[in-house]
mmCIF file of C-alpha atoms in Angstrom:
data_model
loop_
_atom_site.group_PDB
_atom_site.id
_atom_site.type_symbol
_atom_site.label_atom_id
_atom_site.label_comp_id
_atom_site.label_asym_id
_atom_site.label_seq_id
_atom_site.Cartn_x
_atom_site.Cartn_y
_atom_site.Cartn_z
ATOM 1 C CA MET B 1404 39.380 -46.966 -0.139
ATOM 2 C CA GLU B 1405 41.517 -49.581 -1.842
ATOM 3 C CA LEU B 1406 42.283 -49.070 -5.515
ATOM 4 C CA ARG B 1407 41.186 -52.599 -6.449
ATOM 5 C CA LEU B 1408 37.773 -51.949 -4.872
ATOM 6 C CA LEU B 1409 37.394 -48.743 -6.871
ATOM 7 C CA VAL B 1410 38.349 -50.580 -10.061
ATOM 8 C CA THR B 1411 35.674 -53.187 -9.363
ATOM 9 C CA PHE B 1412 33.116 -50.496 -8.472
ATOM 10 C CA GLU B 1413 33.852 -48.554 -11.673
ATOM 11 C CA ARG B 1414 33.364 -51.635 -13.818
ATOM 12 C CA VAL B 1415 30.094 -52.654 -12.125
ATOM 13 C CA ALA B 1416 28.828 -49.060 -12.289
ATOM 14 C CA THR B 1417 29.676 -48.876 -15.974
ATOM 15 C CA VAL B 1418 28.050 -52.113 -17.141
ATOM 16 C CA LEU B 1419 25.411 -52.272 -14.343
ATOM 17 C CA SER B 1420 25.928 -55.991 -14.011
ATOM 18 C CA PHE B 1421 27.856 -57.966 -11.401
ATOM 19 C CA THR B 1422 28.058 -60.909 -13.801
ATOM 20 C CA GLN B 1423 29.471 -58.934 -16.735
ATOM 21 C CA ALA B 1424 31.873 -57.021 -14.492
ATOM 22 C CA ALA B 1425 33.158 -60.282 -13.016
ATOM 23 C CA ALA B 1426 33.759 -61.686 -16.515
ATOM 24 C CA GLU B 1427 35.621 -58.561 -17.666
ATOM 25 C CA LEU B 1428 37.735 -58.403 -14.504
ATOM 26 C CA LYS B 1429 38.279 -62.183 -14.480
ATOM 27 C CA TYR B 1430 36.874 -62.548 -10.963
ATOM 28 C CA ALA B 1431 34.287 -64.931 -9.586
ATOM 29 C CA GLN B 1432 30.957 -63.148 -9.257
ATOM 30 C CA SER B 1433 31.001 -63.791 -5.498
ATOM 31 C CA SER B 1434 34.326 -61.921 -5.318
ATOM 32 C CA VAL B 1435 32.853 -58.882 -7.100
ATOM 33 C CA THR B 1436 29.861 -58.886 -4.759
ATOM 34 C CA SER B 1437 32.164 -59.150 -1.731
ATOM 35 C CA GLN B 1438 34.360 -56.265 -2.940
ATOM 36 C CA ILE B 1439 31.372 -53.985 -3.507
ATOM 37 C CA ARG B 1440 30.038 -54.783 -0.036
ATOM 38 C CA SER B 1441 33.472 -54.078 1.441
ATOM 39 C CA LEU B 1442 33.610 -50.684 -0.306
ATOM 40 C CA GLU B 1443 30.073 -49.839 0.829
ATOM 41 C CA SER B 1444 31.028 -50.794 4.389
ATOM 42 C CA SER B 1445 34.132 -48.589 4.346
ATOM 43 C CA LEU B 1446 32.111 -45.633 3.057
ATOM 44 C CA GLY B 1447 29.122 -46.271 5.302
ATOM 45 C CA THR B 1448 26.611 -46.056 2.462
ATOM 46 C CA GLU B 1449 25.064 -48.206 -0.249
ATOM 47 C CA LEU B 1450 26.358 -47.606 -3.769
ATOM 48 C CA PHE B 1451 23.842 -49.735 -5.675
ATOM 49 C CA ASP B 1452 20.122 -50.365 -5.447
ATOM 50 C CA ARG B 1453 19.368 -54.062 -5.980
ATOM 51 C CA LEU B 1454 16.168 -54.422 -8.011
ATOM 52 C CA GLY B 1455 15.700 -58.151 -8.382
ATOM 53 C CA SER B 1456 18.073 -59.211 -11.156
ATOM 54 C CA ARG B 1457 18.884 -55.573 -12.017
ATOM 55 C CA ILE B 1458 20.982 -52.947 -10.274
ATOM 56 C CA ARG B 1459 21.324 -49.188 -10.501
ATOM 57 C CA LEU B 1460 23.536 -46.609 -8.859
ATOM 58 C CA THR B 1461 22.321 -44.828 -5.748
ATOM 59 C CA GLU B 1462 22.891 -41.085 -5.412
ATOM 60 C CA ALA B 1463 26.056 -41.860 -3.452
ATOM 61 C CA GLY B 1464 27.198 -44.203 -6.214
ATOM 62 C CA GLU B 1465 26.574 -41.524 -8.837
ATOM 63 C CA ARG B 1466 28.715 -39.084 -6.836
ATOM 64 C CA LEU B 1467 31.526 -41.601 -6.338
ATOM 65 C CA LEU B 1468 31.792 -42.738 -9.978
ATOM 66 C CA PRO B 1469 33.620 -39.713 -11.486
ATOM 67 C CA TYR B 1470 36.068 -39.705 -8.559
ATOM 68 C CA ALA B 1471 36.717 -43.430 -8.995
ATOM 69 C CA ARG B 1472 37.476 -42.931 -12.686
ATOM 70 C CA ARG B 1473 39.859 -40.063 -11.958
ATOM 71 C CA ILE B 1474 41.664 -42.065 -9.258
ATOM 72 C CA ILE B 1475 42.064 -45.064 -11.594
ATOM 73 C CA GLU B 1476 43.384 -42.881 -14.415
ATOM 74 C CA LEU B 1477 45.814 -41.091 -12.101
ATOM 75 C CA SER B 1478 46.974 -44.430 -10.703
ATOM 76 C CA GLU B 1479 47.880 -45.612 -14.195
ATOM 77 C CA GLU B 1480 49.720 -42.349 -14.913
ATOM 78 C CA ALA B 1481 51.620 -42.672 -11.647
ATOM 79 C CA ARG B 1482 52.615 -46.253 -12.391
ATOM 80 C CA VAL B 1483 54.041 -45.277 -15.760
ATOM 81 C CA ALA B 1484 55.846 -42.247 -14.297
ATOM 82 C CA VAL B 1485 57.387 -44.154 -11.391
ATOM 83 C CA THR B 1486 58.470 -47.213 -13.360
ATOM 84 C CA GLY B 1487 59.828 -45.038 -16.140
ATOM 85 C CA ALA B 1488 58.307 -47.375 -18.680
ATOM 86 C CA ASP B 1489 59.206 -46.250 -22.174
ATOM 87 C CA GLU B 1490 56.856 -48.630 -23.956
ATOM 88 C CA PRO B 1491 53.162 -47.648 -24.027
ATOM 89 C CA ALA B 1492 51.002 -50.167 -22.178
ATOM 90 C CA GLY B 1493 47.401 -50.591 -21.144
ATOM 91 C CA ALA B 1494 43.979 -51.660 -22.346
ATOM 92 C CA ILE B 1495 41.788 -49.705 -24.789
ATOM 93 C CA ASN B 1496 38.121 -50.576 -25.291
ATOM 94 C CA VAL B 1497 37.122 -49.361 -28.750
ATOM 95 C CA GLY B 1498 33.589 -49.036 -30.081
ATOM 96 C CA THR B 1499 33.467 -49.209 -33.857
ATOM 97 C CA MET B 1500 31.265 -50.156 -36.791
ATOM 98 C CA GLU B 1501 31.854 -52.933 -39.305
ATOM 99 C CA SER B 1502 32.788 -50.755 -42.276
ATOM 100 C CA LEU B 1503 35.497 -48.964 -40.303
ATOM 101 C CA THR B 1504 36.811 -52.144 -38.651
ATOM 102 C CA SER B 1505 37.112 -53.882 -42.009
ATOM 103 C CA TYR B 1506 38.322 -51.064 -44.258
ATOM 104 C CA ARG B 1507 39.836 -48.279 -42.152
ATOM 105 C CA LEU B 1508 41.391 -49.976 -39.132
ATOM 106 C CA PRO B 1509 43.402 -53.025 -40.337
ATOM 107 C CA ALA B 1510 46.597 -50.990 -40.825
ATOM 108 C CA LEU B 1511 46.164 -49.414 -37.373
ATOM 109 C CA LEU B 1512 45.563 -52.784 -35.687
ATOM 110 C CA GLU B 1513 48.590 -54.271 -37.428
ATOM 111 C CA LEU B 1514 50.745 -51.335 -36.320
ATOM 112 C CA PHE B 1515 49.782 -51.700 -32.665
ATOM 113 C CA HIS B 1516 50.140 -55.470 -32.735
ATOM 114 C CA HIS B 1517 53.747 -55.291 -33.946
ATOM 115 C CA ARG B 1518 55.025 -51.972 -32.575
ATOM 116 C CA TYR B 1519 53.105 -51.643 -29.289
ATOM 117 C CA PRO B 1520 52.470 -55.203 -28.052
ATOM 118 C CA GLN B 1521 51.769 -54.015 -24.489
ATOM 119 C CA VAL B 1522 48.696 -52.085 -25.665
ATOM 120 C CA ARG B 1523 45.677 -54.410 -25.509
ATOM 121 C CA LEU B 1524 42.928 -53.456 -27.959
ATOM 122 C CA SER B 1525 39.373 -54.718 -27.579
ATOM 123 C CA LEU B 1526 37.011 -53.887 -30.464
ATOM 124 C CA ARG B 1527 33.290 -53.746 -29.705
ATOM 125 C CA PRO B 1528 30.881 -53.632 -32.689
ATOM 126 C CA THR B 1529 28.255 -50.913 -32.128
ATOM 127 C CA LEU B 1530 26.564 -48.154 -34.099
ATOM 128 C CA GLY B 1531 26.016 -44.392 -33.562
ATOM 129 C CA ASP B 1532 23.791 -43.839 -30.522
ATOM 130 C CA GLU B 1533 24.986 -46.975 -28.744
ATOM 131 C CA THR B 1534 28.628 -45.998 -29.234
ATOM 132 C CA ARG B 1535 28.046 -42.452 -27.973
ATOM 133 C CA GLN B 1536 26.200 -43.682 -24.898
ATOM 134 C CA ALA B 1537 28.938 -46.211 -24.112
ATOM 135 C CA LEU B 1538 31.558 -43.464 -24.370
ATOM 136 C CA ARG B 1539 29.650 -41.164 -22.006
ATOM 137 C CA GLN B 1540 29.260 -43.999 -19.507
ATOM 138 C CA GLY B 1541 32.922 -44.963 -19.715
ATOM 139 C CA VAL B 1542 32.258 -48.414 -21.183
ATOM 140 C CA TYR B 1543 34.475 -47.492 -24.147
ATOM 141 C CA ASP B 1544 37.688 -45.494 -24.020
ATOM 142 C CA ILE B 1545 37.521 -44.572 -27.698
ATOM 143 C CA GLY B 1546 34.729 -44.724 -30.254
ATOM 144 C CA PHE B 1547 34.647 -44.455 -34.029
ATOM 145 C CA LEU B 1548 31.636 -42.731 -35.555
ATOM 146 C CA MET B 1549 30.454 -42.168 -39.107
ATOM 147 C CA GLU B 1550 27.926 -39.360 -38.808
ATOM 148 C CA ARG B 1551 26.626 -36.258 -40.520
ATOM 149 C CA GLU B 1552 27.110 -34.218 -37.310
ATOM 150 C CA THR B 1553 30.606 -33.665 -35.938
ATOM 151 C CA GLU B 1554 29.679 -32.362 -32.477
ATOM 152 C CA HIS B 1555 28.179 -34.665 -29.860
ATOM 153 C CA ALA B 1556 27.028 -33.769 -26.352
ATOM 154 C CA GLY B 1557 29.392 -35.010 -23.659
ATOM 155 C CA LEU B 1558 32.079 -36.062 -26.134
ATOM 156 C CA GLU B 1559 35.235 -34.675 -27.666
ATOM 157 C CA THR B 1560 35.860 -35.606 -31.295
ATOM 158 C CA GLU B 1561 38.458 -35.433 -34.020
ATOM 159 C CA VAL B 1562 37.182 -35.566 -37.599
ATOM 160 C CA LEU B 1563 39.369 -38.031 -39.486
ATOM 161 C CA THR B 1564 37.964 -37.648 -42.987
ATOM 162 C CA ALA B 1565 34.874 -37.039 -45.069
ATOM 163 C CA GLU B 1566 33.603 -40.507 -46.016
ATOM 164 C CA PRO B 1567 32.491 -40.688 -49.699
ATOM 165 C CA LEU B 1568 29.447 -42.856 -50.421
ATOM 166 C CA VAL B 1569 28.593 -44.530 -53.695
ATOM 167 C CA LEU B 1570 25.454 -46.206 -55.018
ATOM 168 C CA VAL B 1571 26.488 -49.514 -56.595
ATOM 169 C CA CYS B 1572 24.881 -52.170 -58.746
ATOM 170 C CA ALA B 1573 25.845 -55.158 -60.864
ATOM 171 C CA PRO B 1574 27.048 -54.352 -64.420
ATOM 172 C CA THR B 1575 23.919 -56.088 -65.746
ATOM 173 C CA HIS B 1576 21.471 -54.019 -63.688
ATOM 174 C CA PRO B 1577 18.859 -52.048 -65.740
ATOM 175 C CA LEU B 1578 20.171 -48.749 -64.346
ATOM 176 C CA ALA B 1579 23.812 -49.508 -65.114
ATOM 177 C CA ASP B 1580 23.847 -47.440 -68.312
ATOM 178 C CA ALA B 1581 21.895 -44.465 -66.969
ATOM 179 C CA ALA B 1582 23.747 -41.231 -67.685
ATOM 180 C CA LYS B 1583 22.425 -39.332 -64.664
ATOM 181 C CA LEU B 1584 20.106 -40.443 -61.883
ATOM 182 C CA ALA B 1585 17.911 -38.373 -59.578
ATOM 183 C CA THR B 1586 16.331 -39.654 -56.395
ATOM 184 C CA VAL B 1587 12.963 -39.991 -58.150
ATOM 185 C CA ASP B 1588 14.562 -42.510 -60.516
ATOM 186 C CA LEU B 1589 15.143 -44.819 -57.548
ATOM 187 C CA ALA B 1590 11.485 -45.026 -56.535
ATOM 188 C CA ASP B 1591 10.794 -48.570 -57.704
ATOM 189 C CA ILE B 1592 14.178 -50.279 -57.538
ATOM 190 C CA GLN B 1593 15.076 -53.087 -55.157
ATOM 191 C CA LEU B 1594 17.302 -51.814 -52.354
ATOM 192 C CA VAL B 1595 19.943 -53.928 -50.660
ATOM 193 C CA GLY B 1596 21.538 -52.897 -47.383
ATOM 194 C CA THR B 1597 22.839 -53.542 -43.928
ATOM 195 C CA GLU B 1598 20.690 -53.382 -40.775
ATOM 196 C CA PRO B 1599 18.727 -50.280 -39.651
ATOM 197 C CA GLY B 1600 20.848 -47.993 -37.480
ATOM 198 C CA CYS B 1601 23.678 -47.908 -39.995
ATOM 199 C CA PRO B 1602 24.093 -44.147 -40.654
ATOM 200 C CA TYR B 1603 24.293 -44.227 -44.451
ATOM 201 C CA ARG B 1604 21.418 -46.729 -44.688
ATOM 202 C CA ASP B 1605 19.220 -44.535 -42.457
ATOM 203 C CA LEU B 1606 20.042 -41.312 -44.330
ATOM 204 C CA PHE B 1607 19.467 -43.000 -47.693
ATOM 205 C CA GLU B 1608 16.098 -44.266 -46.537
ATOM 206 C CA GLU B 1609 15.186 -40.813 -45.218
ATOM 207 C CA GLU B 1610 16.083 -39.196 -48.559
ATOM 208 C CA LEU B 1611 13.988 -41.706 -50.494
ATOM 209 C CA ARG B 1612 11.036 -41.175 -48.165
ATOM 210 C CA GLU B 1613 11.177 -37.375 -48.512
ATOM 211 C CA ARG B 1614 11.418 -37.455 -52.315
ATOM 212 C CA ASN B 1615 9.388 -40.518 -53.250
ATOM 213 C CA GLY B 1616 7.102 -41.248 -50.304
ATOM 214 C CA ALA B 1617 7.513 -44.600 -48.560
ATOM 215 C CA PRO B 1618 10.647 -46.266 -49.988
ATOM 216 C CA PRO B 1619 10.546 -49.890 -51.132
ATOM 217 C CA PRO B 1620 11.644 -52.293 -48.391
ATOM 218 C CA PHE B 1621 15.330 -53.067 -48.069
ATOM 219 C CA MET B 1622 16.582 -56.561 -48.648
ATOM 220 C CA GLU B 1623 18.745 -56.782 -45.534
ATOM 221 C CA PHE B 1624 21.984 -58.750 -45.596
ATOM 222 C CA GLY B 1625 23.422 -57.679 -42.235
ATOM 223 C CA THR B 1626 27.079 -57.285 -43.217
ATOM 224 C CA ILE B 1627 28.791 -55.248 -45.901
ATOM 225 C CA GLU B 1628 30.422 -58.302 -47.452
ATOM 226 C CA ALA B 1629 27.072 -60.063 -47.776
ATOM 227 C CA THR B 1630 25.510 -56.884 -49.142
ATOM 228 C CA LYS B 1631 28.203 -56.603 -51.829
ATOM 229 C CA ARG B 1632 27.659 -60.227 -52.846
ATOM 230 C CA GLY B 1633 23.928 -59.668 -53.101
ATOM 231 C CA VAL B 1634 24.397 -56.603 -55.293
ATOM 232 C CA ALA B 1635 26.956 -58.376 -57.491
ATOM 233 C CA GLY B 1636 24.427 -61.181 -57.916
ATOM 234 C CA GLY B 1637 21.917 -58.734 -59.376
ATOM 235 C CA LEU B 1638 19.575 -58.584 -56.379
ATOM 236 C CA GLY B 1639 19.428 -54.784 -56.234
ATOM 237 C CA VAL B 1640 21.416 -51.612 -55.558
ATOM 238 C CA ALA B 1641 23.131 -50.514 -52.349
ATOM 239 C CA LEU B 1642 24.601 -47.316 -50.942
ATOM 240 C CA LEU B 1643 27.975 -48.091 -49.370
ATOM 241 C CA PRO B 1644 31.177 -46.263 -48.369
ATOM 242 C CA ARG B 1645 33.477 -46.022 -51.371
ATOM 243 C CA MET B 1646 36.324 -47.453 -49.286
ATOM 244 C CA ALA B 1647 34.295 -50.664 -48.881
ATOM 245 C CA VAL B 1648 33.809 -51.232 -52.617
ATOM 246 C CA ARG B 1649 37.091 -49.887 -53.992
ATOM 247 C CA GLU B 1650 38.352 -53.305 -55.111
ATOM 248 C CA GLU B 1651 35.024 -54.335 -56.651
ATOM 249 C CA LEU B 1652 34.785 -51.075 -58.616
ATOM 250 C CA ALA B 1653 38.337 -51.514 -59.887
ATOM 251 C CA SER B 1654 37.704 -55.109 -60.977
ATOM 252 C CA GLY B 1655 34.321 -54.359 -62.556
ATOM 253 C CA THR B 1656 32.409 -56.671 -60.223
ATOM 254 C CA LEU B 1657 30.336 -53.672 -59.159
ATOM 255 C CA LEU B 1658 29.470 -50.484 -61.011
ATOM 256 C CA ALA B 1659 29.052 -47.010 -59.497
ATOM 257 C CA LEU B 1660 25.747 -45.432 -60.479
ATOM 258 C CA SER B 1661 25.550 -41.753 -61.399
ATOM 259 C CA TRP B 1662 23.615 -40.692 -58.286
ATOM 260 C CA GLU B 1663 25.114 -38.214 -55.827
ATOM 261 C CA PRO B 1664 24.038 -38.517 -52.170
ATOM 262 C CA PRO B 1665 22.630 -35.174 -50.937
ATOM 263 C CA PHE B 1666 24.290 -35.686 -47.545
ATOM 264 C CA GLN B 1667 27.864 -36.007 -46.303
ATOM 265 C CA LEU B 1668 29.156 -38.311 -43.582
ATOM 266 C CA TYR B 1669 32.347 -37.827 -41.588
ATOM 267 C CA THR B 1670 34.416 -40.546 -39.963
ATOM 268 C CA GLN B 1671 35.360 -39.416 -36.461
ATOM 269 C CA VAL B 1672 37.162 -40.662 -33.385
ATOM 270 C CA ALA B 1673 35.562 -39.678 -30.073
ATOM 271 C CA TRP B 1674 36.082 -39.977 -26.330
ATOM 272 C CA ARG B 1675 34.350 -38.779 -23.168
ATOM 273 C CA GLU B 1676 34.497 -35.036 -22.645
ATOM 274 C CA GLY B 1677 36.924 -34.058 -19.897
ATOM 275 C CA LYS B 1678 38.529 -37.498 -19.772
ATOM 276 C CA ARG B 1679 42.258 -37.485 -18.978
ATOM 277 C CA LEU B 1680 43.652 -39.569 -21.796
ATOM 278 C CA PRO B 1681 46.441 -41.949 -20.727
ATOM 279 C CA ARG B 1682 49.542 -41.968 -22.865
ATOM 280 C CA HIS B 1683 48.651 -45.165 -24.744
ATOM 281 C CA VAL B 1684 45.129 -43.884 -25.555
ATOM 282 C CA ARG B 1685 46.471 -40.547 -26.823
ATOM 283 C CA LEU B 1686 48.977 -42.502 -28.923
ATOM 284 C CA PHE B 1687 46.146 -44.560 -30.412
ATOM 285 C CA ILE B 1688 44.277 -41.401 -31.433
ATOM 286 C CA ASP B 1689 47.402 -39.794 -32.918
ATOM 287 C CA GLU B 1690 48.308 -42.908 -34.915
ATOM 288 C CA THR B 1691 44.722 -43.213 -36.140
ATOM 289 C CA MET B 1692 44.783 -39.653 -37.471
ATOM 290 C CA ARG B 1693 48.162 -40.185 -39.131
ATOM 291 C CA LEU B 1694 47.184 -43.427 -40.851
ATOM 292 C CA VAL B 1695 43.839 -42.105 -42.098
ATOM 293 C CA ARG B 1696 45.609 -39.078 -43.598
ATOM 294 C CA GLU B 1697 48.019 -41.448 -45.354
ATOM 295 C CA GLN B 1698 45.116 -43.556 -46.631
ATOM 296 C CA GLU B 1699 43.370 -40.496 -48.021
ATOM 297 C CA SER B 1700 46.552 -39.226 -49.659
ATOM 298 C CA ALA B 1701 47.085 -42.605 -51.352
ATOM 299 C CA SER B 1702 43.442 -42.707 -52.425
ATOM 300 C CA ARG B 1703 43.656 -39.254 -54.033
ATOM 301 C CA SER B 1704 46.800 -40.220 -55.917
ATOM 302 C CA GLU B 1705 44.945 -43.223 -57.394
ATOM 303 C CA GLU B 1706 41.888 -41.170 -58.401
ATOM 304 C CA PRO B 1707 42.788 -40.717 -62.106
ATOM 305 C CA ASN B 1708 43.230 -44.483 -62.483
ATOM 306 C CA ARG B 1709 39.744 -45.425 -61.228
#
């Protein structure tokens, strides 16, 4: 079995698409098809069932996949060991959500761009369940999660930080001067938010439903930046990570309401359980943990000035 054929097989098996695998590997689709047929011929068995325009792994393909991944990982380790390369190098596919990409990761991305130019980062925007599934399937090397739970089947995780949430409104909103708000006080207000599937949006909606019955419909803006603009324009209130509205709270563009979420979310970095982490991936995790700790330390030192 040639390594290049195993690399192609692993990619097709992961994305279950010859077309997508060809694009990611920068091959013609006919070349990917030819390589898979060559591997099947050498093994004397079919690795994929062709179902019209769709494919799925056969039992033999399912058995081969974990071995292929281990061989590819060991090959990369061997290359680094033999060449004696001091500089970390390699690709990292990262699943992450918008709030973390925009407000937690810029310093990390800047660090790797300047200090580790041979590490190629590819950020894929996904949420919770989709990120976890992609990690288990090997589509992503690393995934960032913001969840209430910190243990996930088939994954290993490191909790980076508790992620404070804040309910915000415009300074002119009718609730802006309320001394203390309970969930029942939010029964008839207009809600502004990102799309369903966002963890803090879903938990907020669940809390409102349990306390007040069916919550009023959200005015959906899709992105955090658009949501903040809508709230600042007086269109409603939104529950957002404090890190995402720190500047607006400091400038007075947005106001934090006196409502405490009855749930806690944790920002986490995760990878497939049992996966042998190459040096550059382990470095990425270590640097992520270091930078988040520094961010939190700086944030706590600024607390009295908010």
